[in-house]
Coordinates of C-alpha atoms and ligand atoms in Angstrom, one line a residue:
X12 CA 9.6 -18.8 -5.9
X13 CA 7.4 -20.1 -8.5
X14 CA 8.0 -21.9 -11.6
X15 CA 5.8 -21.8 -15.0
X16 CA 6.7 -23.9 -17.9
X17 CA 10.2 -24.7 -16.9
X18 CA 11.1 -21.3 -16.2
X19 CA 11.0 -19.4 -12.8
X20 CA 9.0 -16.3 -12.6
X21 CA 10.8 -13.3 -11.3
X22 CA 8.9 -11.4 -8.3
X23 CA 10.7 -8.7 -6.3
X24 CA 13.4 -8.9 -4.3
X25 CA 12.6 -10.1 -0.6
X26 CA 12.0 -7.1 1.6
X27 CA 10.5 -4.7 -1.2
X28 CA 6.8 -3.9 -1.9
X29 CA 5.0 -2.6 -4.8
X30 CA 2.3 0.1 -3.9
X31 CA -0.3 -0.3 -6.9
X32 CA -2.1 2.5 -8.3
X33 CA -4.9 2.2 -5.4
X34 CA -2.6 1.5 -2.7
X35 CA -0.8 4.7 -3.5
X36 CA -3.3 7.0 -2.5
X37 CA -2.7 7.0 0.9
X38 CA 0.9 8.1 -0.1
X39 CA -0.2 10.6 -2.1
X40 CA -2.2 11.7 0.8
X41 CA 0.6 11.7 3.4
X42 CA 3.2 13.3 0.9
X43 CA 0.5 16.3 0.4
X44 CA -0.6 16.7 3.4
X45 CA 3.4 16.6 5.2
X46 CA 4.8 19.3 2.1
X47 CA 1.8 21.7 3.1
X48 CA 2.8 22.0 6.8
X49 CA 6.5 21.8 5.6
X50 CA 5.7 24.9 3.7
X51 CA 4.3 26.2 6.6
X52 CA 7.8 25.8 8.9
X53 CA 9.8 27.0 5.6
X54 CA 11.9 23.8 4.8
X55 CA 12.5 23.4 1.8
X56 CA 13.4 20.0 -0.7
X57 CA 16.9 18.7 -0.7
X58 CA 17.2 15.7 -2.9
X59 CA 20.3 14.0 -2.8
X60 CA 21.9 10.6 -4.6
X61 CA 20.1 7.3 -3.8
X62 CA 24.0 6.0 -3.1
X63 CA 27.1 7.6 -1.6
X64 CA 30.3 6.6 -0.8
X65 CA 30.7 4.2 1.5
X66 CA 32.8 5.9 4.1
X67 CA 30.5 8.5 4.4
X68 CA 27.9 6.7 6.6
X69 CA 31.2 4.3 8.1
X70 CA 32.1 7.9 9.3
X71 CA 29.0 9.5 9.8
X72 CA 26.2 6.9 11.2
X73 CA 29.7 4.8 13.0
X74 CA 31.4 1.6 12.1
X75 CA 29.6 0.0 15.1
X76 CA 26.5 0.8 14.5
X77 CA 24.4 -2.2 13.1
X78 CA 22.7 0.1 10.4
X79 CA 26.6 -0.1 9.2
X80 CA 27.6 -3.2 10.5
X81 CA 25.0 -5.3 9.2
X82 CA 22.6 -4.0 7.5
X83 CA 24.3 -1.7 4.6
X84 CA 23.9 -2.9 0.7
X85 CA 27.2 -2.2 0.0
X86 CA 29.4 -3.0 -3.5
X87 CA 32.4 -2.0 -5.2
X88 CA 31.2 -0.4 -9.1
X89 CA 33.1 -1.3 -12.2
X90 CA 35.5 1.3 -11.3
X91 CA 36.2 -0.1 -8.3
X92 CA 34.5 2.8 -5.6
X93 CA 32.8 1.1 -2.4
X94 CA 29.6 2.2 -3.3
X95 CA 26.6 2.1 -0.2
X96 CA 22.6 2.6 -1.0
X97 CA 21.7 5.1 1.4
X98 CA 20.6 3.3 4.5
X99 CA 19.8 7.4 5.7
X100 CA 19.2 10.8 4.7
X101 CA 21.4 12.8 7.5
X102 CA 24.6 11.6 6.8
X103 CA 24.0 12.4 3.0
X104 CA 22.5 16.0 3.7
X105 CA 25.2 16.5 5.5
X106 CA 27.4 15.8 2.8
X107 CA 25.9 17.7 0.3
X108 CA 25.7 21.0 2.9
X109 CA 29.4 20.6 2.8
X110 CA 30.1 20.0 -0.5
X111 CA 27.7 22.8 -1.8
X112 CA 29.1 25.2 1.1
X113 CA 25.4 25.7 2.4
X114 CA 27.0 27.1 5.9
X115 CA 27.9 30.4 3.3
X116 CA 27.4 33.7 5.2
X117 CA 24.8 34.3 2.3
X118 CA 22.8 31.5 2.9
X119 CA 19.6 31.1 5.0
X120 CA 20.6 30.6 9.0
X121 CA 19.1 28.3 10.0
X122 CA 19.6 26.2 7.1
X123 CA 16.2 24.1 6.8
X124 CA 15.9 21.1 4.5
X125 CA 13.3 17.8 4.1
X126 CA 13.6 14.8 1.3
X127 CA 11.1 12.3 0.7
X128 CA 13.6 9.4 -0.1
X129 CA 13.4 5.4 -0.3
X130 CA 16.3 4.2 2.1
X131 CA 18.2 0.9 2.1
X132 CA 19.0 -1.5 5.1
X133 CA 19.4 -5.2 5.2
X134 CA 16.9 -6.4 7.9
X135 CA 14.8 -8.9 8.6
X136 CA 11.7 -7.9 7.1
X137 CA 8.5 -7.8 8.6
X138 CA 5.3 -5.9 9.6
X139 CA 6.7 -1.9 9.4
X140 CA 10.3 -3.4 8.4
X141 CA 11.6 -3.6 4.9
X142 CA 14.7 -3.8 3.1
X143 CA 13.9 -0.7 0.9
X144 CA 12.0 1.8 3.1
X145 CA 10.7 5.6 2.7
X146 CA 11.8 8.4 4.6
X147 CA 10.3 11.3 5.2
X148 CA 13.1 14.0 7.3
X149 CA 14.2 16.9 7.6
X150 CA 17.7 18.4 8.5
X151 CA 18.4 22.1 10.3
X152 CA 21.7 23.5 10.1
X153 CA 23.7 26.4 12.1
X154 CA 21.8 26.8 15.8
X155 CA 22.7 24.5 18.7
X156 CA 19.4 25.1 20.6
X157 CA 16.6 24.5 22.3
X158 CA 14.5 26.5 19.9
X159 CA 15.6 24.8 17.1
X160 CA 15.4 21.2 18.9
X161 CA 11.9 22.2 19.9
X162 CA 10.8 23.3 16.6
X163 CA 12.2 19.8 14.9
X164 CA 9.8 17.9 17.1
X165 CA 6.7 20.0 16.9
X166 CA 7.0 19.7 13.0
X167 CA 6.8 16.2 13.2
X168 CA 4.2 16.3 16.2
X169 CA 2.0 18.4 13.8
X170 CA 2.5 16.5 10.8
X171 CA 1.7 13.0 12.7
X172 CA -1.5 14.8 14.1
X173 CA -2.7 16.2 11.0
X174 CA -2.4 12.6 9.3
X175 CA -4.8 11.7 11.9
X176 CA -2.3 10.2 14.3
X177 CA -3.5 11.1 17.5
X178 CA -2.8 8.1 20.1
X179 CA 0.6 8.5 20.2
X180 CA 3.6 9.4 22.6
X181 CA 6.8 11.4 22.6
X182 CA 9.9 10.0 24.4
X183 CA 12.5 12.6 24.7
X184 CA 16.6 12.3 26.7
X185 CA 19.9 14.3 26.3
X186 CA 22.9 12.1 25.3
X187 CA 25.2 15.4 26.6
X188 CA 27.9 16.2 24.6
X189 CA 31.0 13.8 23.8
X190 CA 32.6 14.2 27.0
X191 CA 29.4 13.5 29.2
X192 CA 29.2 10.2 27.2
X193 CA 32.9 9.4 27.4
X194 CA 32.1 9.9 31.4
X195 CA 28.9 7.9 31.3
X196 CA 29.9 5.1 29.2
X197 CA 33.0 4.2 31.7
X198 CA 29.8 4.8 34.4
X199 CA 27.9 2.1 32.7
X200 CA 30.3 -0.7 31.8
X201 CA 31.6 -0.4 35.8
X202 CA 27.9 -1.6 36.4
X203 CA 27.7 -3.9 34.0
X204 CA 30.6 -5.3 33.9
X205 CA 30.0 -7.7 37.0
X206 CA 26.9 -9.0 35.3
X207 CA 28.4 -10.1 32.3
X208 CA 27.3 -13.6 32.2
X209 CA 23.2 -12.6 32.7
X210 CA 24.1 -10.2 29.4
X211 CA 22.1 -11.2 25.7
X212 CA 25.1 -12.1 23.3
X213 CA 24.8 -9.4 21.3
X214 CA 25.1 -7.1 24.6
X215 CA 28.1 -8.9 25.7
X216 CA 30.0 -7.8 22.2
X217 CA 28.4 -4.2 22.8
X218 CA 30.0 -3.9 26.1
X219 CA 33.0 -2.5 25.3
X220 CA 32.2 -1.3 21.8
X221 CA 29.3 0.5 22.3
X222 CA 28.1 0.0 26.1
X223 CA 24.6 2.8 25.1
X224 CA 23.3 0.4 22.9
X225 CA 22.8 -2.3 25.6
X226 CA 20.5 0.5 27.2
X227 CA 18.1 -0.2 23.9
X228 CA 18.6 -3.9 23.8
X229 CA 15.1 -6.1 23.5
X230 CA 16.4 -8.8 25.1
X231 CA 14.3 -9.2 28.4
X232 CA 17.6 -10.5 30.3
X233 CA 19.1 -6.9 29.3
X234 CA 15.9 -4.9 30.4
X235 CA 15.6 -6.1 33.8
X236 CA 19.5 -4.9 33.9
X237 CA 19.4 -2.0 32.5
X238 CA 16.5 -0.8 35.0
X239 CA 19.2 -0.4 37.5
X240 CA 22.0 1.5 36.0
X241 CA 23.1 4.8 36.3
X242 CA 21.2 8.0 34.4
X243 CA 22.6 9.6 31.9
X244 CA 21.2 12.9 32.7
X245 CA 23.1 12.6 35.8
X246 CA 26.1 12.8 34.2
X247 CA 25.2 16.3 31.7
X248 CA 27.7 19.5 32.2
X249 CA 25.7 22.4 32.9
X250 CA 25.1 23.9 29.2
X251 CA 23.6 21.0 28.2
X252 CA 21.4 20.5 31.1
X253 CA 19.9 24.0 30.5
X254 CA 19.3 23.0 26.6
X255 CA 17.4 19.9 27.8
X256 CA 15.4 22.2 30.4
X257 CA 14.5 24.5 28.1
X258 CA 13.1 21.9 25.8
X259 CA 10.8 20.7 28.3
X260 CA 9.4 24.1 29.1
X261 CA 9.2 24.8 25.4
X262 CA 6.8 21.6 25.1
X263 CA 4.9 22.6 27.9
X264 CA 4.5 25.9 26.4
X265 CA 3.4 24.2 23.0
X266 CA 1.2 22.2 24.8
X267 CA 3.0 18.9 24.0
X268 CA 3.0 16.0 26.0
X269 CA 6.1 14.2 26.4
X270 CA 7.9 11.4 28.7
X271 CA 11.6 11.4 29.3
X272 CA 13.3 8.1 29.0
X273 CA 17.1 8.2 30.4
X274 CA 17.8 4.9 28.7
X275 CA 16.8 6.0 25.1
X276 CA 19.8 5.9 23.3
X277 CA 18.8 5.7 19.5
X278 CA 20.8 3.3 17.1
X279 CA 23.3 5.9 15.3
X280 CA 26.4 7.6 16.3
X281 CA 26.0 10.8 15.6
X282 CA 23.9 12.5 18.1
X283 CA 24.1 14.4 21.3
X284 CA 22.0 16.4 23.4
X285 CA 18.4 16.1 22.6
X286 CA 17.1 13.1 20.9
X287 CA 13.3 12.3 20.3
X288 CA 11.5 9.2 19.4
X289 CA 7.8 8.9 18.6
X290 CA 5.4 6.2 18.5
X291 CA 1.6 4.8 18.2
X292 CA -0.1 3.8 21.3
X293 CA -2.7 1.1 21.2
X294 CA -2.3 -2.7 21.8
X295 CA -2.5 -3.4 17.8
X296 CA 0.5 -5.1 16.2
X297 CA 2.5 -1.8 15.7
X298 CA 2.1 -0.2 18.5
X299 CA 5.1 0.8 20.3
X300 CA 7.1 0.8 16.9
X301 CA 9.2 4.1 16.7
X302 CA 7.8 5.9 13.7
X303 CA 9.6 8.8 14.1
X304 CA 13.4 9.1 15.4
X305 CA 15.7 12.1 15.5
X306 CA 17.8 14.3 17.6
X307 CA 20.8 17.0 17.1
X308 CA 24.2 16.3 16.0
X309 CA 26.3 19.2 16.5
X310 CA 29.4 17.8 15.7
X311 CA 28.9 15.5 12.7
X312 CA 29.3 18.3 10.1
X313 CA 32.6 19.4 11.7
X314 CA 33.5 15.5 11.5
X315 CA 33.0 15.0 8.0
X316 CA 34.4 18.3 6.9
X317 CA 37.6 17.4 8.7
X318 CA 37.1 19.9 11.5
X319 CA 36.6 22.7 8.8
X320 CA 33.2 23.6 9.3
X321 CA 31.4 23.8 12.7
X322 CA 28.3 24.0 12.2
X323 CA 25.6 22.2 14.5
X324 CA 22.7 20.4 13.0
X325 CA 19.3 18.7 14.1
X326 CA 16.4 16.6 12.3
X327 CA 14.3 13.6 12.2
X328 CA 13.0 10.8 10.3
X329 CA 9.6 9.4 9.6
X330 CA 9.3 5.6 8.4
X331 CA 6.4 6.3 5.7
X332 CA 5.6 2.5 6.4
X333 CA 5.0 2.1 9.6
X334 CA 3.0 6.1 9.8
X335 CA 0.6 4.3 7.1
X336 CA 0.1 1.7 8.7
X337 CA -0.5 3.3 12.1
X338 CA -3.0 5.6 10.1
X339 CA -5.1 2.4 9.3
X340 CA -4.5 1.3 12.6
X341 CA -6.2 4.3 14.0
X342 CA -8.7 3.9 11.7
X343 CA -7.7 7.6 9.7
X344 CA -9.8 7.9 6.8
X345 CA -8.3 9.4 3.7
X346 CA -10.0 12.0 1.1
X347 CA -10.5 10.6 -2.5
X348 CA -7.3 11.6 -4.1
X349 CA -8.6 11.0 -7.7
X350 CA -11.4 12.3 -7.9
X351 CA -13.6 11.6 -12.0
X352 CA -15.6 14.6 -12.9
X353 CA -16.9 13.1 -16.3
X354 CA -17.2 9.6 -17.8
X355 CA -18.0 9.4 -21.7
X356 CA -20.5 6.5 -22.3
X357 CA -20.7 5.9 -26.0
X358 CA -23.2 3.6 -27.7
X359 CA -22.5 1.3 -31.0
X360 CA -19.5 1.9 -33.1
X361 CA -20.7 5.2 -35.1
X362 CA -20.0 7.2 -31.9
X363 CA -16.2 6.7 -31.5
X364 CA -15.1 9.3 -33.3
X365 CA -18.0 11.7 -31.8
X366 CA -16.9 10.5 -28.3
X367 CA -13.1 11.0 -28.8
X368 CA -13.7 14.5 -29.9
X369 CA -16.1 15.5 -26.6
X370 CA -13.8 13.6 -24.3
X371 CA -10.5 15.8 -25.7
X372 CA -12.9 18.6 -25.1
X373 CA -13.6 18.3 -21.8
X374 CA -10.2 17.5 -20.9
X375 CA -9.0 20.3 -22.5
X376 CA -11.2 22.5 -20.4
X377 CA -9.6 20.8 -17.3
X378 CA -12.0 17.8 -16.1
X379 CA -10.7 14.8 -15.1
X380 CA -12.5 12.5 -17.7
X381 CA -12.4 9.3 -19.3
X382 CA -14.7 6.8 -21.8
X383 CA -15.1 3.6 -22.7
X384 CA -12.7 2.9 -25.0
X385 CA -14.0 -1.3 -25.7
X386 CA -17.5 -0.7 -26.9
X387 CA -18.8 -2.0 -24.2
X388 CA -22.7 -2.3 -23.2
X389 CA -24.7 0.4 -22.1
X390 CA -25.3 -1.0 -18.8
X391 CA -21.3 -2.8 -18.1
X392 CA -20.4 1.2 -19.4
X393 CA -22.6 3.0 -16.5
X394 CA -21.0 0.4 -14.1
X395 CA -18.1 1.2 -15.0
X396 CA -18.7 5.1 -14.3
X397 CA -20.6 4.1 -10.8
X398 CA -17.7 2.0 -10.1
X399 CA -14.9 5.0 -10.3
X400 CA -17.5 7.1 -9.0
X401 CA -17.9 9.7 -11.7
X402 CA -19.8 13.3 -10.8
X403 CA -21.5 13.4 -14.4
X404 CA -21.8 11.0 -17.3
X405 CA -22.6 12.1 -20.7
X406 CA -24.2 9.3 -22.8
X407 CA -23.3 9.4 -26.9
X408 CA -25.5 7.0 -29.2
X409 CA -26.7 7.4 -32.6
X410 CA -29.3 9.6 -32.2
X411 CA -27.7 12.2 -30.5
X412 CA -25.2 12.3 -33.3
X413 CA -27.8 12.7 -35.4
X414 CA -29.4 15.3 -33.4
X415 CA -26.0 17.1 -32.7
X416 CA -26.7 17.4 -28.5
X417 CA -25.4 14.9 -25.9
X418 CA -27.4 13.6 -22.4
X419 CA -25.4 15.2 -19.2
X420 CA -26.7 13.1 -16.4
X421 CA -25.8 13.8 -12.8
X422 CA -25.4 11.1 -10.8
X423 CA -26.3 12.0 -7.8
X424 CA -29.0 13.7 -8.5
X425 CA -30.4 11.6 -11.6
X426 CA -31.3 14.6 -13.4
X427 CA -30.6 14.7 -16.9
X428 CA -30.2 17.6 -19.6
X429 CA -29.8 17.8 -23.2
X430 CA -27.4 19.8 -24.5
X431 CA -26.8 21.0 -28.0
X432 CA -22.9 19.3 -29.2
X433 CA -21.7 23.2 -30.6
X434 CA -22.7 24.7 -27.3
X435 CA -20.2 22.2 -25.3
X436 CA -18.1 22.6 -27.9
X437 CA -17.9 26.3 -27.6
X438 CA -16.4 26.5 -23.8
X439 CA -17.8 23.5 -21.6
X440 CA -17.3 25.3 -18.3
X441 CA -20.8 26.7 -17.7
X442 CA -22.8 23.9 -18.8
X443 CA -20.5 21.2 -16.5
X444 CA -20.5 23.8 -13.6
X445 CA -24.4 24.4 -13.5
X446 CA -25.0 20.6 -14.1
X447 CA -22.8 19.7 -11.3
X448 CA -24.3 22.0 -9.0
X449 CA -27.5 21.2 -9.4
X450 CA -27.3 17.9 -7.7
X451 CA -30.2 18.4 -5.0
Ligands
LIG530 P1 16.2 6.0 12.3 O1 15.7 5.9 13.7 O2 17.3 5.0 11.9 O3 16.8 7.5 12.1 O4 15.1 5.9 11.3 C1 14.0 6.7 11.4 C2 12.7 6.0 11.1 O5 12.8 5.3 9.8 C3 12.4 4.9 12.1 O6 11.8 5.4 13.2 C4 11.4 4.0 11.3 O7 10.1 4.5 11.3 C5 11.9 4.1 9.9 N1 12.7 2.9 9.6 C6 14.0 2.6 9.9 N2 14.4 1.4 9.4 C7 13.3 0.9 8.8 C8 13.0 -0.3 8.0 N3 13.9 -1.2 7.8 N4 11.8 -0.5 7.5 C9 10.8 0.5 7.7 N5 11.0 1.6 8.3 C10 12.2 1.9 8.9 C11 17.4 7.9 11.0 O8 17.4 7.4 10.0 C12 17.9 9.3 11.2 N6 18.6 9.7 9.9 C13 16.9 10.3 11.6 C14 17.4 11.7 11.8 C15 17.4 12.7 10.9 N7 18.1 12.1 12.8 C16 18.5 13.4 12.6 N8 18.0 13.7 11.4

């Protein structure tokens, strides 16, 4: 916090970034780049509240869960509703697919959605962590398969390698269905139950709560545990052992590599069978940080709809932080985003007017323009249009009002043209096109 004069200046809440107008290219990029291939798969834009109900993610993410348990900005509004920023999209897709009856006989089967949405969640923050966070994810309602599980993680395999992610791995496991975990979690606290003292804190409270999440604990006392227990995938029934085969020989099919870690559990309550995580390889400072999580939850729409609708679902989520800063990691390079066909340099005060009137003109005929506007020097007014790295400049002074013609300089090529004021006046196209062509 600073103080000026006696007063303190306000600067954003801890946790929350501003991208400035240069900054945000990258995000433009990304968003561009994802929606084209998200075109491609045919999901479509959901956008849903930035809060919800409380009980909706209690119920849907789990009341043990530390996205829920900790982390939620949670208040009560002036009429008194326990009100939660979203801390995730699924659980708030979900509720709208319910609300809105997407599962309708009439509607698309499956049922495919993204949103590109900030999210919420009381953390520590820190490289790739922040309090208010950007999603990009996707949900697919109505087919418990591999073909749809599959087809969730080669979207977001395609999307991370056309952003130029290419050193990066995909970590795949079944959590089975609710009985396979009831069976496996009594499995796992009978082994680590007699080495409850070695446990981390937090694991010791997870135990009986939530014994899977020990399996993801960073503690290194938990890790050299954990090697030892039992496997999950021992423990599948037979249907969901096929899914989880078939998603393997889908990869291979695809031609995507992937790893299969038993003791991936991810950090919410609602999945089972497949679940996915992806991350950047390399020894820099994010490496190994998930940037992609997701799986399928084919009960959670039946849970919230009060066991009216059964309707399985699957998705991911990727944290738009921690991709961009993987992309710099990996040294992607991204395309000018705003790109300045034309700058207006006007010389002395008599050309204002002149210069207003060309620089409407152009606009008007679809060019990205702009002028000095502070009657600036010549010279500060071409650095200017170097600077923002203008195609063209046309140059206004006193004797080309006078003559009725302004100078069209490219400026890569140096060439420069006269051009008569009523001709540009007329329909600029031609006369921008064939100067910007001719750039030899
Ligand atoms: P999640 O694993 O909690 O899954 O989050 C997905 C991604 O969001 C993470 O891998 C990470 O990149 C990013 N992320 C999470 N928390 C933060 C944070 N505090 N700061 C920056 N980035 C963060 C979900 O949210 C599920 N809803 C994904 C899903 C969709 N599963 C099925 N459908």
């Amino acid at each position: 916090m600073s103080v000026r004069g006696g007063s303190v200046l306000i600067q954003k809440p801890k946790g929350t970034v501003d991208i400035l107008p240069g900054q945000v290219d990258v995000w433009q990029f990304v968003e561009e780049t994802a929606k084209a291939i998200l075109d491609r798969y045919r999901y479509f834009e959901i956008r849903t509240p930035m809060f919800e109900s409380y009980d909706l993610f209690a119920r849907g993410v789990g009341e043990t869960t530390d996205v829920v348990s900790k982390e939620m900005y949670d208040f009560y509004d002036k009429g008194d509703r326990h009100i939660a920023l979203k801390p995730e999209g699924t659980a708030a897709v979900v509720r709208a697919f319910i609300e809105h009856k997407l599962y309708a006989p009439e509607e698309a089967k499956p049922y495919k959605v993204f949103y590109l949405s900030p999210m919420f969640r009381y953390e520590r923050p820190q490289g790739g962590r922040q309090r208010q966070f950007n999603q990009l994810g996707v949900e697919v309602f109505g087919n418990a398969n591999a073909n749809t599980d599959v087809e969730v993680i080669s979207l977001a395999w395609d999307i991370l390698t056309s952003l130029g992610i290419h050193n990066k791995k995909l970590v795949i496991n079944s959590l089975g269905t609710p009985d396979t975990r009831l069976a496996y979690r009594q499995a796992l606290i009978d082994y680590l139950e007699p080495h409850f003292d070695q446990l981390s804190k937090d694991s010791q409270t997870r135990l009986h709560k939530n014994p899977l999440r020990v399996l993801d604990s960073k503690a290194p006392q938990d890790q050299e545990l954990v090697k030892g227990a039992p496997s999950i995938l021992a423990y599948l029934s037979e249907a969901s052992k096929a899914r989880f085969d078939m998603v393997q020989a889908m990869l291979d099919d695809l031609g995507i590599p992937y790893e299969i870690d038993a003791n991936m559990v991810r950090g919410l309550d609602y999945y089972q069978d497949t679940i996915f995580e992806i991350m950047p390889l390399g020894d820099d400072l994010n490496a190994q940080a998930t940037i992609c999580g997701g799986g399928s939850y084919d009960g959670l729409v039946s849970q919230l709809s009060d066991g009216k609708q059964e309707v399985p679902g699957c998705g991911f989520a990727i944290g738009l932080e921690r991709l961009i800063l993987t992309m710099a990691d990996q040294d992607v390079q991204v395309p000018e985003m705003h790109p300045l066909d034309i700058y207006v340099v006007n010389i002395g005060e008599e050309t204002d007017r002149y210069a207003m009137k060309v620089l409407h003109q152009l606009r008007q005929a679809g060019y990205t323009a702009d002028r000095d506007f502070l009657m600036r020097k010549a010279k500060r007014q071409f650095k200017e249009a170097d600077k923002q790295g203008a195609d063209l400049v046309i140059t206004i002074g006193g004797q080309e009002i006078a003559d009725q013609v302004v100078q069209i300089k490219n400026m890569a090529s140096g060439k420069e043209e006269t051009v008569a004021y009523a001709d540009l006046a007329a329909d600029p196209r031609p006369i921008i096109e064939a100067i910007k062509g001719d750039n030899k």
